[in-house]
Short mmCIF file of C-alpha atoms and ligand atoms in Angstrom, two decimals:
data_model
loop_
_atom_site.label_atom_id
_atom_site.label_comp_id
_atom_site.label_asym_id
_atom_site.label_seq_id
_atom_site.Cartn_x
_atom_site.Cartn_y
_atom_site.Cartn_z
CA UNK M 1 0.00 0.00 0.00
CA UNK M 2 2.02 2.72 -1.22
CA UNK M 3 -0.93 5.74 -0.30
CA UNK M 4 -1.83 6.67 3.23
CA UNK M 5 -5.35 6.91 1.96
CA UNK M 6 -5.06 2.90 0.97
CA UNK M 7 -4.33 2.56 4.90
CA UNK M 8 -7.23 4.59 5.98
CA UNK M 9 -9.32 2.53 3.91
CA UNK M 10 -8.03 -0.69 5.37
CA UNK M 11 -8.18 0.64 9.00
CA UNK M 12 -11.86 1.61 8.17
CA UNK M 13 -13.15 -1.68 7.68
CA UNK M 14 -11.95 -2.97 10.98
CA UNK M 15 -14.48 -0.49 12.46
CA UNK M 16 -17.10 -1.14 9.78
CA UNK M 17 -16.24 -5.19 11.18
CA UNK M 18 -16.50 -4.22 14.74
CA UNK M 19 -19.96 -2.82 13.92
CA UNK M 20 -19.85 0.74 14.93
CA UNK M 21 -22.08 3.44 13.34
CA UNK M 22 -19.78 6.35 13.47
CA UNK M 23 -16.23 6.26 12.14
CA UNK M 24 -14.47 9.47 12.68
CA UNK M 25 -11.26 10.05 10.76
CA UNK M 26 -9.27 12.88 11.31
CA UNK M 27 -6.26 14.01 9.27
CA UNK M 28 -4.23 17.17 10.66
CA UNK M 29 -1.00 17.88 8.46
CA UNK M 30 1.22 20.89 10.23
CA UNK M 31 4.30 21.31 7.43
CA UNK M 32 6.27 24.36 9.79
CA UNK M 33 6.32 21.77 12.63
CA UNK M 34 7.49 18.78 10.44
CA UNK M 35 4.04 16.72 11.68
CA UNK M 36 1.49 14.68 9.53
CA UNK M 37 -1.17 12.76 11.70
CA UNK M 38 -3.89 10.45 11.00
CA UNK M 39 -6.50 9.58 13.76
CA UNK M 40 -9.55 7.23 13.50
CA UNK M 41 -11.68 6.39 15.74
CA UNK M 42 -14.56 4.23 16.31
CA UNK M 43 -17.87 3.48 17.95
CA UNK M 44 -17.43 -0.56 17.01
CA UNK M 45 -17.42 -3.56 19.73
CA UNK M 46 -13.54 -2.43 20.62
CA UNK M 47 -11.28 -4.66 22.23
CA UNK M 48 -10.38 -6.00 25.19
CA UNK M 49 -6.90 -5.76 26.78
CA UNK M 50 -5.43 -9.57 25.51
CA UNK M 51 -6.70 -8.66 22.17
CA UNK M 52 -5.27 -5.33 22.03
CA UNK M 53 -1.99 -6.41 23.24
CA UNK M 54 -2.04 -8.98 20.25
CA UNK M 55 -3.70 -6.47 17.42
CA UNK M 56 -0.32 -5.35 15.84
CA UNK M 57 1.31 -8.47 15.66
CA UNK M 58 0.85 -9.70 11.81
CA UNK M 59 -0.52 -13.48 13.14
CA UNK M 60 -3.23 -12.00 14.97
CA UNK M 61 -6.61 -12.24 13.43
CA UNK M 62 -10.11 -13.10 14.38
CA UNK M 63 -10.56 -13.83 11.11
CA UNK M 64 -11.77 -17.53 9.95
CA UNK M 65 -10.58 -17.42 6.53
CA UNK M 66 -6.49 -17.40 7.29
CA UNK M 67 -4.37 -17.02 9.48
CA UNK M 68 -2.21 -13.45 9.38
CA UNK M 69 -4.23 -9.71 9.65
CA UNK M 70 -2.12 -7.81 8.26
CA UNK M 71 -3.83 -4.43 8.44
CA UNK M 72 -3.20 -2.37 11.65
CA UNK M 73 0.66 -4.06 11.52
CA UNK M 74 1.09 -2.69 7.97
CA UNK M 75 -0.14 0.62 8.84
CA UNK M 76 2.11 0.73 12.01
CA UNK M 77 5.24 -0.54 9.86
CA UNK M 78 4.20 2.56 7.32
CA UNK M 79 4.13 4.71 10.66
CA UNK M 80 7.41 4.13 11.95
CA UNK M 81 9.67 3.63 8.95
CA UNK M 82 8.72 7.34 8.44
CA UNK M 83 9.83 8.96 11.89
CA UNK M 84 6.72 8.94 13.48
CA UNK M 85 4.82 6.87 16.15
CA UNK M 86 1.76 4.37 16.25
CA UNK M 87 -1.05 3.96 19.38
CA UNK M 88 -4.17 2.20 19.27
CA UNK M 89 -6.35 2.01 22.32
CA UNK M 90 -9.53 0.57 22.61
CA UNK M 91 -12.40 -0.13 25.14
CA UNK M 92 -14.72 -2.94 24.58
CA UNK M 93 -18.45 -1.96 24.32
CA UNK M 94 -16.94 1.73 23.49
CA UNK M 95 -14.94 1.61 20.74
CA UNK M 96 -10.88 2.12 18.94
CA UNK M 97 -9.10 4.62 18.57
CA UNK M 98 -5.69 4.60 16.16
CA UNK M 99 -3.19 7.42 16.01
CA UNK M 100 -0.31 7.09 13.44
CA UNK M 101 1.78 10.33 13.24
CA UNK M 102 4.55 11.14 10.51
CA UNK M 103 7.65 13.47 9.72
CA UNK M 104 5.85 15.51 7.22
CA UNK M 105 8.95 15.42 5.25
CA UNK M 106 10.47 11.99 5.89
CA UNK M 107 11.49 10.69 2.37
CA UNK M 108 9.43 7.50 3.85
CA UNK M 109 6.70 9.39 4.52
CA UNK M 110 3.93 7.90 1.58
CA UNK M 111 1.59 10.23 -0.14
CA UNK M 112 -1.90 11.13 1.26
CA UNK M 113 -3.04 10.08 -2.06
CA UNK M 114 -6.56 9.96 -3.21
CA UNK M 115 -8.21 10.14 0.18
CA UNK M 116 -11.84 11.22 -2.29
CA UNK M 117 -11.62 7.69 -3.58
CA UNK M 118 -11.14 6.19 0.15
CA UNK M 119 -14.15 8.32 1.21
CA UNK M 120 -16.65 7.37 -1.43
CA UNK M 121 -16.06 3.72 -0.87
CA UNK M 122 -16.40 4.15 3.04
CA UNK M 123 -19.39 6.54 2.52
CA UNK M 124 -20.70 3.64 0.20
CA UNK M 125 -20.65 1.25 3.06
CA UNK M 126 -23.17 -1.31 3.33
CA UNK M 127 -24.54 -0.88 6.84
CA UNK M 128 -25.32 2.95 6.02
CA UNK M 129 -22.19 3.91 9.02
CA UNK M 130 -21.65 7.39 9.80
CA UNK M 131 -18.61 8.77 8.23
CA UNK M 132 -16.99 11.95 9.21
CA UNK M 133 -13.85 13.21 7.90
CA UNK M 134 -11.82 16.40 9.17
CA UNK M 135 -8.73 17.55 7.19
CA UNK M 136 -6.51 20.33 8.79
CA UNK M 137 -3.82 22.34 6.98
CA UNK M 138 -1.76 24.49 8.94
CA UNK M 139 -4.73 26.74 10.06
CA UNK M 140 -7.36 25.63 7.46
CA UNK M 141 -10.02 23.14 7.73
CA UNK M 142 -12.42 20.99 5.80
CA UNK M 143 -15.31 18.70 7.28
CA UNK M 144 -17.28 16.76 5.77
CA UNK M 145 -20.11 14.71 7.62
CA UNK M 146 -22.37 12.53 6.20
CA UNK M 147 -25.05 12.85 8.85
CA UNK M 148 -25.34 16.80 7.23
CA UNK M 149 -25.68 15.10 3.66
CA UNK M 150 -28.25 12.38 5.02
CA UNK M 151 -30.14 15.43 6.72
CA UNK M 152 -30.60 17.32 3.93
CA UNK M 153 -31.33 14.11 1.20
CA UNK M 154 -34.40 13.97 3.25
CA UNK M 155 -34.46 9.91 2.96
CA UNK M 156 -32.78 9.72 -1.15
CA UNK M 157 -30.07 7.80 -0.35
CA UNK M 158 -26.33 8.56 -0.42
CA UNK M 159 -26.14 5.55 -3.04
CA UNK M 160 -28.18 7.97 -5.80
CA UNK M 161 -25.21 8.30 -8.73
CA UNK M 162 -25.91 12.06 -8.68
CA UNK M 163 -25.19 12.41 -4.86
CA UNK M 164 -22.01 10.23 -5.49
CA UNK M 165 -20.82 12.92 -7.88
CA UNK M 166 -22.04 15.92 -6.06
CA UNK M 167 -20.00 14.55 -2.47
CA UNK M 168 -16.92 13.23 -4.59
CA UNK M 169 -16.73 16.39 -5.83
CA UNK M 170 -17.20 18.59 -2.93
CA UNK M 171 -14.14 16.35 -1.22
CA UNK M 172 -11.68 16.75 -3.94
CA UNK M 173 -12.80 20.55 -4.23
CA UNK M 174 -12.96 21.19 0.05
CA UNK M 175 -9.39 19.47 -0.05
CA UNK M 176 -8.13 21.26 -2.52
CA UNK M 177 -9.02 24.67 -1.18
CA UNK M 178 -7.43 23.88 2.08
CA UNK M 179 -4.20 23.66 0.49
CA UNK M 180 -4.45 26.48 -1.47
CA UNK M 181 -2.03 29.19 -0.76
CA UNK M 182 -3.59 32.52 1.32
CA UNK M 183 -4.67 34.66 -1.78
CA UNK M 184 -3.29 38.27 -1.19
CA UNK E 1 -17.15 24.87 -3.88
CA UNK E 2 -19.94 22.39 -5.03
CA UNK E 3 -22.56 23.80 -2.73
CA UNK E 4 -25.46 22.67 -0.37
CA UNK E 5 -27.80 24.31 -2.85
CA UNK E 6 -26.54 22.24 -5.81
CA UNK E 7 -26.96 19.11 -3.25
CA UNK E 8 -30.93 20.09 -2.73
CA UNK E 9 -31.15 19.92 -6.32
CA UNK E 10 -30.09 16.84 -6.51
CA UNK E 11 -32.06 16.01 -3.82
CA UNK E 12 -35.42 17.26 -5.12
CA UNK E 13 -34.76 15.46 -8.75
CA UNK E 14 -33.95 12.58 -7.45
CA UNK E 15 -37.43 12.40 -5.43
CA UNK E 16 -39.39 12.64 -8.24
CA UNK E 17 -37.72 10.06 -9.92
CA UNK E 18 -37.67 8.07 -7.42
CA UNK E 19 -41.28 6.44 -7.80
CA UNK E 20 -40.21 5.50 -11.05
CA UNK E 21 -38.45 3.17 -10.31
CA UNK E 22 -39.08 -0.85 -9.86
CA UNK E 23 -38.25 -2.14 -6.69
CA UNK E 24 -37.70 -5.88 -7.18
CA UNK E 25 -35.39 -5.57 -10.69
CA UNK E 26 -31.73 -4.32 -8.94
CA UNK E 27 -28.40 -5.75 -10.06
CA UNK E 28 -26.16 -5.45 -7.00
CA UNK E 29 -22.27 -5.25 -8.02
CA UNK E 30 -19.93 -6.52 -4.61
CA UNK E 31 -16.49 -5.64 -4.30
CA UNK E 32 -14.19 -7.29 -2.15
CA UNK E 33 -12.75 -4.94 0.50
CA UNK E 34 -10.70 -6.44 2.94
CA UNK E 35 -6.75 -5.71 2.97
CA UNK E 36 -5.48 -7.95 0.68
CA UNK E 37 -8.60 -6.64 -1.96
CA UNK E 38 -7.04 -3.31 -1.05
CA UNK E 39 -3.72 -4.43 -1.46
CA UNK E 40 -4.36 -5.69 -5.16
CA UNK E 41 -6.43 -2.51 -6.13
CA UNK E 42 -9.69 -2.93 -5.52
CA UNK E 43 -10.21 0.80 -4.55
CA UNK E 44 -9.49 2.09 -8.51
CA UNK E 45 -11.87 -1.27 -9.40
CA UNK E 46 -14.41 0.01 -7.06
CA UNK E 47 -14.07 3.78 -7.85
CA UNK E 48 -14.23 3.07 -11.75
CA UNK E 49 -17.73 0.96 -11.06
CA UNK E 50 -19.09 4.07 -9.29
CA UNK E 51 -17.99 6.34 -12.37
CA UNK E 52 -19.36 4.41 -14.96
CA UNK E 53 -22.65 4.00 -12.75
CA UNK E 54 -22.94 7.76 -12.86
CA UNK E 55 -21.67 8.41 -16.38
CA UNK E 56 -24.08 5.67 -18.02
CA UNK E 57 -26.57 6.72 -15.78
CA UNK E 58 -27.49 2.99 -14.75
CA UNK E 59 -30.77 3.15 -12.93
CA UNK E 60 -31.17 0.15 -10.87
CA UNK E 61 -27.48 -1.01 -10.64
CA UNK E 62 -25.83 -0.44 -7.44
CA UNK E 63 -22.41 -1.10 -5.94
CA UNK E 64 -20.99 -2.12 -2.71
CA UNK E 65 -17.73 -2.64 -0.93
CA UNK E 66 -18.16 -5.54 1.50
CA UNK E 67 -15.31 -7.49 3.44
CA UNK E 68 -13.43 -10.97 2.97
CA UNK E 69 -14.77 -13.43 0.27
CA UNK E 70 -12.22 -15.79 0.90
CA UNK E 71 -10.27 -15.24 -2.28
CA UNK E 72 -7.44 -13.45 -1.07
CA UNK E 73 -4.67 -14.92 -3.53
CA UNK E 74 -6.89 -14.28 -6.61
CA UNK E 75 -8.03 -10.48 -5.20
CA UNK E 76 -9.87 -8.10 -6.37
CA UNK E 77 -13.20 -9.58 -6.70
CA UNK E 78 -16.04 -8.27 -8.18
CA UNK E 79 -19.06 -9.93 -7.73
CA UNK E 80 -22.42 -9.44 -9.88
CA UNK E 81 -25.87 -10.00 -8.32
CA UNK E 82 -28.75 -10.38 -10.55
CA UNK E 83 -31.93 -11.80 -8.47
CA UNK E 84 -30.77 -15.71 -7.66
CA UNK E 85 -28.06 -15.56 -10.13
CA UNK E 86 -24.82 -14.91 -8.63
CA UNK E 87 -21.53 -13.95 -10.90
CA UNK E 88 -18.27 -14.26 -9.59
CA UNK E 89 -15.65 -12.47 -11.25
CA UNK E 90 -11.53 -11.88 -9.92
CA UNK E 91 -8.06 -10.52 -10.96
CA UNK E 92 -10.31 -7.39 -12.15
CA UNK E 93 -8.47 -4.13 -12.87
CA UNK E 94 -10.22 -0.91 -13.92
CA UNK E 95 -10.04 -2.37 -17.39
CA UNK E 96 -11.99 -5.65 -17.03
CA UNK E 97 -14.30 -3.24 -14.33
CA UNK E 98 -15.26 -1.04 -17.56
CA UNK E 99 -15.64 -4.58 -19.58
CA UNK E 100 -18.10 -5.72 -16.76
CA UNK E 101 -19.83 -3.02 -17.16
CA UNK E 102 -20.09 -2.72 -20.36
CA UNK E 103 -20.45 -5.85 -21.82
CA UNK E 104 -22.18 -7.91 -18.83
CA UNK E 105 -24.86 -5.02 -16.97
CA UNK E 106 -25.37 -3.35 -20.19
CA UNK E 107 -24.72 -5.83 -22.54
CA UNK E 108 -26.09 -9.18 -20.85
CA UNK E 109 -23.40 -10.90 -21.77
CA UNK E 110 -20.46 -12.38 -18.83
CA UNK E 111 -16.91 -11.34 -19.03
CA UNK E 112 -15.91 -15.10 -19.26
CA UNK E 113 -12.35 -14.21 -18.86
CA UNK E 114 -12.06 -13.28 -15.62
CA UNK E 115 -14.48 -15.76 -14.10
CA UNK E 116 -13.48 -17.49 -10.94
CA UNK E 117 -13.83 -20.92 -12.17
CA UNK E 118 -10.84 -20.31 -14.64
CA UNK E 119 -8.75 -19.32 -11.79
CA UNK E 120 -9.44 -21.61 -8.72
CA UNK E 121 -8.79 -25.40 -9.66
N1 ATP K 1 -11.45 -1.07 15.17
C1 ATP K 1 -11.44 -2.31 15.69
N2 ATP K 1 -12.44 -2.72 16.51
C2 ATP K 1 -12.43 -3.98 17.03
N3 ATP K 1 -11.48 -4.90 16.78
C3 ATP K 1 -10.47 -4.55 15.98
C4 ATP K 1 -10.39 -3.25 15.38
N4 ATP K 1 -9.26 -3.20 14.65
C5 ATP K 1 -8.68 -4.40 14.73
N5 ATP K 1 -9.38 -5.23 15.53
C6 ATP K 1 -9.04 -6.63 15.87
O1 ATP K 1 -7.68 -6.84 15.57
C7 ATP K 1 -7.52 -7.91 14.61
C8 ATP K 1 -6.35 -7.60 13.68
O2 ATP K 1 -6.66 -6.52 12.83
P1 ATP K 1 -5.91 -6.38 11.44
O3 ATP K 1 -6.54 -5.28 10.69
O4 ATP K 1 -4.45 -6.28 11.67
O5 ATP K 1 -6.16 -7.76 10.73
P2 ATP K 1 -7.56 -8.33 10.18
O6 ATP K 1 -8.57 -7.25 10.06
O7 ATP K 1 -7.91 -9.50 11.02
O8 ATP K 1 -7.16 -8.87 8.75
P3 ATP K 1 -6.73 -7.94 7.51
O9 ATP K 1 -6.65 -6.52 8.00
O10 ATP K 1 -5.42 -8.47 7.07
O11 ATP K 1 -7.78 -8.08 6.45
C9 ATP K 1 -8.86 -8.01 13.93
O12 ATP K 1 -9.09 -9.31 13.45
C10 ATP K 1 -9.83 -7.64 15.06
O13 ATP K 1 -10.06 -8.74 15.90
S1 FES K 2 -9.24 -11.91 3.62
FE1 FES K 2 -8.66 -12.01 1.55
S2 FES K 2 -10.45 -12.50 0.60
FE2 FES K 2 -10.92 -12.59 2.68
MG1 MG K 3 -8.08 -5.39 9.08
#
């Protein structure tokens, strides 16, 4: 997985598996002090303290299908290969949290990538989960929340093709701005 | 900024279109989501279903990501749900996605390249 984005993704489902309703991901890049951060957190069955202690290591899985779970120990390897750090806590009956943080400008350090196309599939998610994504730069900030969108569909649902377009859009355009230099 | 006001549009077209539509005649399109799906591409696969969805304007044909189908060595799996009839397809790129697309919802006719049974033994 060679995008951040692909990570978030991956992360995402073990919430989606753990059966929450809300995942909250938060991304907060700060280039003047050298720090790139990803938090998600969950609402899902969480963890208890055995489980937790065994979540990172590659042969842990609940999974019945084989016998390595590769995702959190992936995302923690992409984590600390690029000068940063990687927590995840977790109560059970409350829900996960995970915290990777990153030397903005560690050579290591992969792209953000196409964090629209990791949102759309999320926001596509079969059990109709909560999604809400925050994305801070420097002093800027974009939200988007899809219990706003659901609110004002009014009961069309977020699967409609023409809603698709309208919140891929407004990512890849809220994102964009964000980035954008202070016009004078 | 695409706006909230755009979004109500959308909104009030798609209500009256809405009773339209057929309930019982919906081709559901499953991709496989879990890491190692992720790990062979299925996020371009599943991006480039959504696309064409929109651009073709498929009424009636939605798409879904969902978790392990127990294929990981053959990943990403698309799978095609047409009332009882159930279509298995893997090794899909964005290429055989569009071909799925195009010549099996539109077309009625199954991408027999990339059907499971010529990959699992
Ligand atoms: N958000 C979460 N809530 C509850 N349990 C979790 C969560 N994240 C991870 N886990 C637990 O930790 C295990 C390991 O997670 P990990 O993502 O590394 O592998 P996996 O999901 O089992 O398989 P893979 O990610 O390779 O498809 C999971 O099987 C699950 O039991
Ligand atoms: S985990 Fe790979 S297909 Fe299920
Ligand atoms: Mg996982």
């Amino acid at each position: 997985m060679n995008e951040l984005s692909l990570h978030i993704l991956d992360i995402c489902q073990n919430s989606i598996q753990a059966n929450a309703t809300l995942i909250e991901i938060l991304i907060d890049e700060q280039p003047a002090s050298n720090r790139f951060s990803i938090t998600i957190r969950d609402n899902g069955h969480g963890m208890d303290e055995k489980t937790l202690s065994e979540v990172a290591d590659p042969f842990y899985t609940t999974r019945t299908t084989r016998k390595v779970g590769m995702g959190v120990s992936l995302f923690k390897m992409a984590a600390e290969q690029a000068g940063g750090s990687f927590t995840i806590t977790s109560k059970p009956n409350q829900g996960t949290q995970v915290v990777a943080t990153f030397a903005h400008d560690h050579l290591d350090r992969a792209p953000l990538g196409a964090i629209e196309d990791t949102l759309l599939i999320l926001i596509l998610n079969e059990a109709g989960i909560d999604i809400r994504y925050e994305h801070v730069v420097n002093d800027r900030t974009y939200v988007f929340d899809t219990r706003d969108v659901k609110q004002i569909l009014n009961g069309i649902p977020l699967t409609d093709s023409d809603v698709i377009m309208w919140v891929k859009n407004n990512i890849t355009e809220g994102i964009t701005s964000i980035h954008k230099e202070e016009s004078l | 900024m695409k706006s909230l006001e755009d979004l109500k549009r959308i909104r009030d077209a798609a209500q009256r279109k809405v009773t339209m539509r057929g309930k019982n005649d919906f081709t559901r399109i499953l991709v496989g989501m879990a890491t190692c799906g992720i790990s062979a591409g299925a996020r371009p696969v599943m991006n480039k279903i959504v696309e064409e969805i929109a651009e073709k304007d498929l009424q009636n044909v939605t798409v879904t990501p969902v978790g392990c189908i127990g294929e990981c060595a053959i990943e990403p799996i698309v799978e095609v749900l047409e009332g009882e009839k159930r279509t298995t397809y893997c090794r899909v790129d964005v290429d055989v996605a569009e071909r799925i697309i195009n010549e099996h919802i539109i077309g009625g006719k199954v991408v027999e390249d990339n059907l499971i049974g010529k990959y699992r033994l």
